[in-house]
Structure formats: structure tokens, C-alpha cells
């Protein structure tokens, strides 16, 4: 897995409009302009893709464990949409706010949206597996509608487009560093992996073995909210990574996060890198945003999961 990520990372460095070859670097025959493109654009973009993919995959895994449902992730429960609403509020109230402060505001909105989702779930008796993501998608649709209304009302639709496209083409050195924080949060999640595994077995079981379920729940929600906010602030919405990767890894390795979480992070990074490279070459020299590629792929995977679940029930 690590070798595959390395290969995709190298390919990401040398795919683009500006022609740069690995041979020119090895031989030292690289111009100053090419080196600037590589160091200020290509390398930050590749790192941002790796950090965003790995952290969103980990966030999706945590959310699935806490909600005890394989169909949920930040883009299907209103978390991402809440972060976008938070960004709109920042643009309207304090557009010159520092990037870190914007991320914290977006994280606060993400946390509020995710909490509302969990509170709604508590009011649904005997909820089916498919009802949970349906409620989340409906909540996300409501939040998106509110965001679109106020964005249109204050002539901010074009500005909001940058936060919802999931586009890494504008990533430059100095504009992706908040994602280092997302990587740190993913590492913190690995440290607490055993607690999340126990929490995924249900509140009653967790409390019987001496785990403070509410504290673990709050910790998990904070990680998910901060990761989502950092990705949205940096590149926009990156959907379905937390849905596709955790399910594939779980089928292969089970639900023990101590063993599966590193693989989940690597697979998430690989998926986002591969989708971004595909988006860069499919209509070169133009680009398809990685959010669009992941949206199509994730929708297909979600539909396949739903049909597979219905087939089992039948």
C-alpha cells in the first residue's frame, strides 16, 4: 500500500500543464521556472491530497463507528454542508478573518450539524440501516438550501462555489498548511482507536467495560468536525472518501481500528490521489475537480451498497 501511494505521489508531481520530467531533476537540467512550479504548486498540492484523503477516511471511519452505521460519513450526515454554511457566515461577517479562525468557525458549525444529526437519530425508533443516511442526506439538503438562499441573497454564489467544488488546483505553498492539523487529528484518532472500537459496540456495552461513552463520543465528533473544516477551508468539499474507503477496509480487515486505521488512512490518500490524477488527464489541459470525480464514484458505490443490502434482506 505504501509503495502504491509513493508511485501515485510521484505521478501527481509530474502531471500537469507545465512539462516537468523526473529525468530533468535527476540530471539537474531543470529551469528555475520549473523548480518554482514543482516546489510552490505541485508538491503542496500532492501533500494536500494525501493529508485530505487520509484524514477524511479516518473521519468517516470514526463517524461510522459512533453512528454504528456503514452508510454514514461527513458528506452524508450534514457535516460538510454545515462547514460550508460556517464559511458563508465568515465571508459575510468577517471576510478578512485569518485562515485558522475560519477553520475554527467552520468546525463549530460542523460540530453543531453533526450533533443535530445524532439528536435526530435518537428520536427515530427502530431505525433501519438505510434510514440513517437518508436522514443525514435530508439534513444536509436543508442546510445546503439555507446556505444557497443566503449566498444568493447577498450575491455570494460565486464565492461559495470555491468552497463546495473540492478543487485542489488552486493549492499553493502557504495555502494548505492547515491540513497538517488534519493529519495530526488522524494520528490522535489512532491513539484512541481502541476506545472508538468499544464505542462502536454500543453505549451499554461501552459503559459496562468502564468506558466513558459520552466523552469518547464528544472527542470523536470534535475530530470529525475539525478534519472536515480544515479540508473545506483548504480545498472545498471532498465527498464520499469516508464512505468508500472504510467499507472496503472493513470488509478486508474487520472493525478493529487499531489494526485497520493505518490502512484506512493510506487507502484514503491513494483514492484521492488517483481521482485527482484522473481529473487532470481526462480532458487535459483542463481539469475535472476531484470533488466531481469522487461524487460520481461515491454515488455509484453508495448505490451498490444499498442494492447489496436490499439483496441480503430479500
C-alpha positions as a Python dict, from the first residue, in 0.01 Angstrom:
ca = {
    (1, 'X'): (0, 0, 0),
    (2, 'X'): (279, 241, 89),
    (3, 'X'): (456, 170, -242),
    (4, 'X'): (135, 244, -434),
    (5, 'X'): (92, 575, -250),
    (6, 'X'): (453, 662, -332),
    (7, 'X'): (401, 587, -702),
    (8, 'X'): (80, 793, -714),
    (9, 'X'): (255, 1077, -533),
    (10, 'X'): (538, 1082, -786),
    (11, 'X'): (290, 1074, -1075),
    (12, 'X'): (98, 1363, -915),
    (13, 'X'): (417, 1570, -903),
    (14, 'X'): (479, 1540, -1276),
    (15, 'X'): (127, 1555, -1422),
    (16, 'X'): (9, 1897, -1531),
    (17, 'X'): (18, 2167, -1796),
    (18, 'X'): (379, 2261, -1723),
    (19, 'X'): (605, 1988, -1858),
    (20, 'X'): (843, 1864, -1587),
    (21, 'X'): (1009, 1524, -1605),
    (22, 'X'): (1179, 1324, -1330),
    (23, 'X'): (1481, 1286, -1560),
    (24, 'X'): (1537, 1662, -1568),
    (25, 'X'): (1553, 1665, -1187),
    (26, 'X'): (1789, 1369, -1170),
    (27, 'X'): (2022, 1523, -1425),
    (28, 'X'): (1993, 1872, -1278),
    (29, 'X'): (1864, 2004, -1609),
    (30, 'X'): (1567, 2189, -1462),
    (31, 'X'): (1492, 2556, -1511),
    (32, 'X'): (1418, 2800, -1232),
    (33, 'X'): (1057, 2835, -1353),
    (34, 'X'): (1008, 2457, -1349),
    (35, 'X'): (1154, 2430, -1000),
    (36, 'X'): (919, 2705, -882),
    (37, 'X'): (619, 2521, -1024),
    (38, 'X'): (732, 2198, -859),
    (39, 'X'): (807, 2343, -517),
    (40, 'X'): (532, 2605, -490),
    (41, 'X'): (246, 2421, -661),
    (42, 'X'): (293, 2052, -739),
    (43, 'X'): (446, 1943, -407),
    (44, 'X'): (197, 2136, -188),
    (45, 'X'): (-89, 2001, -398),
    (46, 'X'): (31, 1642, -362),
    (47, 'X'): (75, 1679, 14),
    (48, 'X'): (-268, 1839, 43),
    (49, 'X'): (-425, 1548, -146),
    (50, 'X'): (-255, 1294, 81),
    (51, 'X'): (-349, 1477, 401),
    (52, 'X'): (-708, 1542, 293),
    (53, 'X'): (-767, 1186, 172),
    (54, 'X'): (-618, 1015, 476),
    (55, 'X'): (-785, 1241, 732),
    (56, 'X'): (-1129, 1227, 566),
    (57, 'X'): (-1109, 847, 550),
    (58, 'X'): (-1026, 836, 921),
    (59, 'X'): (-1306, 1083, 999),
    (60, 'X'): (-1553, 867, 806),
    (61, 'X'): (-1442, 559, 999),
    (62, 'X'): (-1495, 735, 1332),
    (63, 'X'): (-1838, 856, 1227),
    (64, 'X'): (-1944, 509, 1118),
    (65, 'X'): (-1832, 362, 1450),
    (66, 'X'): (-2010, 627, 1655),
    (67, 'X'): (-2332, 611, 1449),
    (68, 'X'): (-2299, 229, 1418),
    (69, 'X'): (-2391, 254, 1052),
    (70, 'X'): (-2182, 181, 742),
    (71, 'X'): (-2369, 428, 523),
    (72, 'X'): (-2266, 748, 703),
    (73, 'X'): (-1970, 981, 657),
    (74, 'X'): (-1925, 1362, 676),
    (75, 'X'): (-2086, 1423, 335),
    (76, 'X'): (-2396, 1213, 409),
    (77, 'X'): (-2491, 1346, 754),
    (78, 'X'): (-2476, 1723, 705),
    (79, 'X'): (-2125, 1774, 848),
    (80, 'X'): (-1970, 1904, 525),
    (81, 'X'): (-2273, 2118, 446),
    (82, 'X'): (-2259, 2269, 794),
    (83, 'X'): (-1892, 2358, 741),
    (84, 'X'): (-1985, 2532, 415),
    (85, 'X'): (-2255, 2728, 599),
    (86, 'X'): (-1993, 2832, 853),
    (87, 'X'): (-1769, 2955, 573),
    (88, 'X'): (-2056, 3162, 433),
    (89, 'X'): (-2109, 3322, 772),
    (90, 'X'): (-1738, 3408, 786),
    (91, 'X'): (-1748, 3560, 437),
    (92, 'X'): (-2047, 3774, 533),
    (93, 'X'): (-1941, 3882, 881),
    (94, 'X'): (-1560, 3884, 880),
    (95, 'X'): (-1414, 3815, 534),
    (96, 'X'): (-1062, 3918, 643),
    (97, 'X'): (-1051, 3664, 926),
    (98, 'X'): (-731, 3453, 936),
    (99, 'X'): (-745, 3106, 784),
    (100, 'X'): (-711, 2933, 1122),
    (101, 'X'): (-1001, 3134, 1264),
    (102, 'X'): (-1211, 3047, 956),
    (103, 'X'): (-1135, 2680, 1015),
    (104, 'X'): (-1243, 2703, 1379),
    (105, 'X'): (-1571, 2872, 1285),
    (106, 'X'): (-1638, 2610, 1018),
    (107, 'X'): (-1551, 2339, 1271),
    (108, 'X'): (-1803, 2484, 1516),
    (109, 'X'): (-2076, 2471, 1253),
    (110, 'X'): (-1971, 2117, 1156),
    (111, 'X'): (-1992, 2007, 1518),
    (112, 'X'): (-2336, 2165, 1553),
    (113, 'X'): (-2463, 1998, 1234),
    (114, 'X'): (-2330, 1656, 1334),
    (115, 'X'): (-2478, 1689, 1682),
    (116, 'X'): (-2818, 1776, 1534),
    (117, 'X'): (-2794, 1465, 1316),
    (118, 'X'): (-2722, 1241, 1615),
    (119, 'X'): (-3003, 1401, 1816),
    (120, 'X'): (-3245, 1336, 1531),
    (121, 'X'): (-3135, 972, 1519),
    (122, 'X'): (-3219, 931, 1887),
    (123, 'X'): (-3579, 1027, 1810),
    (124, 'X'): (-3622, 763, 1539),
    (125, 'X'): (-3739, 436, 1697),
    (126, 'X'): (-3622, 107, 1548),
    (127, 'X'): (-3432, 288, 1274),
    (128, 'X'): (-3332, 76, 976),
    (129, 'X'): (-2980, 76, 833),
    (130, 'X'): (-3091, 270, 527),
    (131, 'X'): (-3295, 523, 724),
    (132, 'X'): (-2984, 669, 889),
    (133, 'X'): (-2809, 800, 573),
    (134, 'X'): (-3146, 909, 436),
    (135, 'X'): (-3199, 1132, 739),
    (136, 'X'): (-2844, 1264, 704),
    (137, 'X'): (-2886, 1342, 335),
    (138, 'X'): (-3215, 1520, 406),
    (139, 'X'): (-3049, 1725, 682),
    (140, 'X'): (-2759, 1808, 452),
    (141, 'X'): (-3006, 1915, 183),
    (142, 'X'): (-3182, 2151, 424),
    (143, 'X'): (-2852, 2306, 535),
    (144, 'X'): (-2738, 2341, 172),
    (145, 'X'): (-3067, 2512, 85),
    (146, 'X'): (-3022, 2761, 369),
    (147, 'X'): (-2665, 2826, 256),
    (148, 'X'): (-2771, 2876, -106),
    (149, 'X'): (-3054, 3112, -3),
    (150, 'X'): (-2829, 3347, 192),
    (151, 'X'): (-2549, 3320, -64),
    (152, 'X'): (-2793, 3425, -338),
    (153, 'X'): (-2946, 3694, -116),
    (154, 'X'): (-2606, 3857, -56),
    (155, 'X'): (-2463, 3787, -403),
    (156, 'X'): (-2210, 3533, -275),
    (157, 'X'): (-2291, 3239, -500),
    (158, 'X'): (-1968, 3267, -698),
    (159, 'X'): (-1758, 3291, -381),
    (160, 'X'): (-1931, 2988, -231),
    (161, 'X'): (-1850, 2786, -541),
    (162, 'X'): (-1487, 2775, -432),
    (163, 'X'): (-1581, 2608, -104),
    (164, 'X'): (-1805, 2336, -245),
    (165, 'X'): (-1618, 2222, -556),
    (166, 'X'): (-1347, 2007, -397),
    (167, 'X'): (-1081, 2153, -626),
    (168, 'X'): (-708, 2127, -544),
    (169, 'X'): (-588, 2318, -850),
    (170, 'X'): (-552, 2641, -650),
    (171, 'X'): (-340, 2484, -375),
    (172, 'X'): (-10, 2666, -336),
    (173, 'X'): (265, 2681, -78),
    (174, 'X'): (126, 2875, 218),
    (175, 'X'): (-236, 2778, 148),
    (176, 'X'): (-252, 2417, 256),
    (177, 'X'): (-77, 2415, 594),
    (178, 'X'): (-399, 2375, 793),
    (179, 'X'): (-414, 2019, 658),
    (180, 'X'): (-111, 1933, 870),
    (181, 'X'): (-353, 1979, 1160),
    (182, 'X'): (-592, 1733, 996),
    (183, 'X'): (-309, 1479, 975),
    (184, 'X'): (-235, 1535, 1344),
    (185, 'X'): (-601, 1474, 1428),
    (186, 'X'): (-591, 1148, 1233),
    (187, 'X'): (-292, 1041, 1442),
    (188, 'X'): (-483, 1133, 1759),
    (189, 'X'): (-770, 915, 1638),
    (190, 'X'): (-528, 623, 1601),
    (191, 'X'): (-409, 674, 1959),
    (192, 'X'): (-771, 646, 2073),
    (193, 'X'): (-855, 364, 1828),
    (194, 'X'): (-938, 108, 2097),
    (195, 'X'): (-1186, 347, 2258),
    (196, 'X'): (-1362, 409, 1928),
    (197, 'X'): (-1378, 34, 1865),
    (198, 'X'): (-1550, -17, 2200),
    (199, 'X'): (-1783, 279, 2142),
    (200, 'X'): (-1886, 122, 1811),
    (201, 'X'): (-2028, -174, 2003),
    (202, 'X'): (-2294, 44, 2162),
    (203, 'X'): (-2333, 272, 2463),
    (204, 'X'): (-2444, -3, 2702),
    (205, 'X'): (-2150, -230, 2618),
    (206, 'X'): (-1900, 56, 2638),
    (207, 'X'): (-2023, 161, 2981),
    (208, 'X'): (-2018, -199, 3106),
    (209, 'X'): (-1645, -224, 3031),
    (210, 'X'): (-1577, 107, 3207),
    (211, 'X'): (-1556, 338, 2905),
    (212, 'X'): (-1686, 695, 2935),
    (213, 'X'): (-1904, 674, 2626),
    (214, 'X'): (-2010, 1039, 2617),
    (215, 'X'): (-1652, 1161, 2644),
    (216, 'X'): (-1541, 934, 2360),
    (217, 'X'): (-1842, 1047, 2155),
    (218, 'X'): (-1755, 1413, 2210),
    (219, 'X'): (-1388, 1350, 2128),
    (220, 'X'): (-1481, 1170, 1806),
    (221, 'X'): (-1720, 1446, 1698),
    (222, 'X'): (-1455, 1712, 1759),
    (223, 'X'): (-1205, 1520, 1544),
    (224, 'X'): (-1457, 1474, 1263),
    (225, 'X'): (-1561, 1842, 1276),
    (226, 'X'): (-1206, 1980, 1277),
    (227, 'X'): (-1093, 1748, 997),
    (228, 'X'): (-1394, 1836, 783),
    (229, 'X'): (-1349, 2208, 845),
    (230, 'X'): (-978, 2204, 759),
    (231, 'X'): (-1046, 2025, 429),
    (232, 'X'): (-1338, 2250, 336),
    (233, 'X'): (-1141, 2567, 416),
    (234, 'X'): (-843, 2447, 212),
    (235, 'X'): (-998, 2284, -95),
    (236, 'X'): (-1376, 2260, -56),
    (237, 'X'): (-1595, 1953, -22),
    (238, 'X'): (-1427, 1615, -76),
    (239, 'X'): (-1725, 1377, -69),
    (240, 'X'): (-1757, 1002, -12),
    (241, 'X'): (-1394, 929, 84),
    (242, 'X'): (-1513, 843, 433),
    (243, 'X'): (-1778, 612, 287),
    (244, 'X'): (-1586, 417, 24),
    (245, 'X'): (-1257, 352, 200),
    (246, 'X'): (-1376, 243, 549),
    (247, 'X'): (-1621, -5, 400),
    (248, 'X'): (-1361, -164, 172),
    (249, 'X'): (-1106, -183, 454),
    (250, 'X'): (-1364, -320, 697),
    (251, 'X'): (-1458, -599, 457),
    (252, 'X'): (-1092, -697, 431),
    (253, 'X'): (-970, -642, 788),
    (254, 'X'): (-1269, -618, 1020),
    (255, 'X'): (-1361, -344, 1267),
    (256, 'X'): (-1060, -339, 1499),
    (257, 'X'): (-944, 18, 1438),
    (258, 'X'): (-605, -44, 1599),
    (259, 'X'): (-522, -267, 1301),
    (260, 'X'): (-730, -115, 1024),
    (261, 'X'): (-699, 261, 1077),
    (262, 'X'): (-346, 298, 925),
    (263, 'X'): (-460, 106, 618),
    (264, 'X'): (-771, 323, 601),
    (265, 'X'): (-561, 639, 605),
    (266, 'X'): (-329, 512, 333),
    (267, 'X'): (-619, 394, 118),
    (268, 'X'): (-794, 730, 157),
    (269, 'X'): (-481, 912, 44),
    (270, 'X'): (-444, 676, -252),
    (271, 'X'): (-808, 718, -358),
    (272, 'X'): (-793, 1098, -358),
    (273, 'X'): (-457, 1099, -537),
    (274, 'X'): (-587, 862, -805),
    (275, 'X'): (-908, 1062, -858),
    (276, 'X'): (-714, 1388, -881),
    (277, 'X'): (-471, 1244, -1136),
    (278, 'X'): (-766, 1110, -1337),
    (279, 'X'): (-931, 1452, -1328),
    (280, 'X'): (-612, 1615, -1456),
    (281, 'X'): (-559, 1383, -1754),
    (282, 'X'): (-915, 1304, -1871),
    (283, 'X'): (-964, 1638, -2052),
    (284, 'X'): (-608, 1777, -2038),
    (285, 'X'): (-501, 2056, -2037),
    (286, 'X'): (-821, 2131, -1844),
    (287, 'X'): (-914, 1969, -1514),
    (288, 'X'): (-1216, 1798, -1360),
    (289, 'X'): (-1226, 1882, -987),
    (290, 'X'): (-1151, 1587, -764),
    (291, 'X'): (-1477, 1652, -579),
    (292, 'X'): (-1669, 1585, -901),
    (293, 'X'): (-1483, 1259, -969),
    (294, 'X'): (-1535, 1143, -610),
    (295, 'X'): (-1901, 1247, -621),
    (296, 'X'): (-1966, 1024, -923),
    (297, 'X'): (-1763, 734, -785),
    (298, 'X'): (-1912, 766, -437),
    (299, 'X'): (-2268, 775, -568),
    (300, 'X'): (-2208, 453, -759),
    (301, 'X'): (-2056, 285, -454),
    (302, 'X'): (-2338, 403, -227),
    (303, 'X'): (-2598, 272, -471),
    (304, 'X'): (-2415, -62, -493),
    (305, 'X'): (-2406, -84, -112),
    (306, 'X'): (-2778, -12, -88),
    (307, 'X'): (-2864, -273, -353),
    (308, 'X'): (-2635, -527, -185),
    (309, 'X'): (-2802, -462, 150),
    (310, 'X'): (-3150, -500, -2),
    (311, 'X'): (-3044, -823, -168),
    (312, 'X'): (-2935, -961, 169),
    (313, 'X'): (-3263, -857, 330),
    (314, 'X'): (-3461, -1019, 49),
}
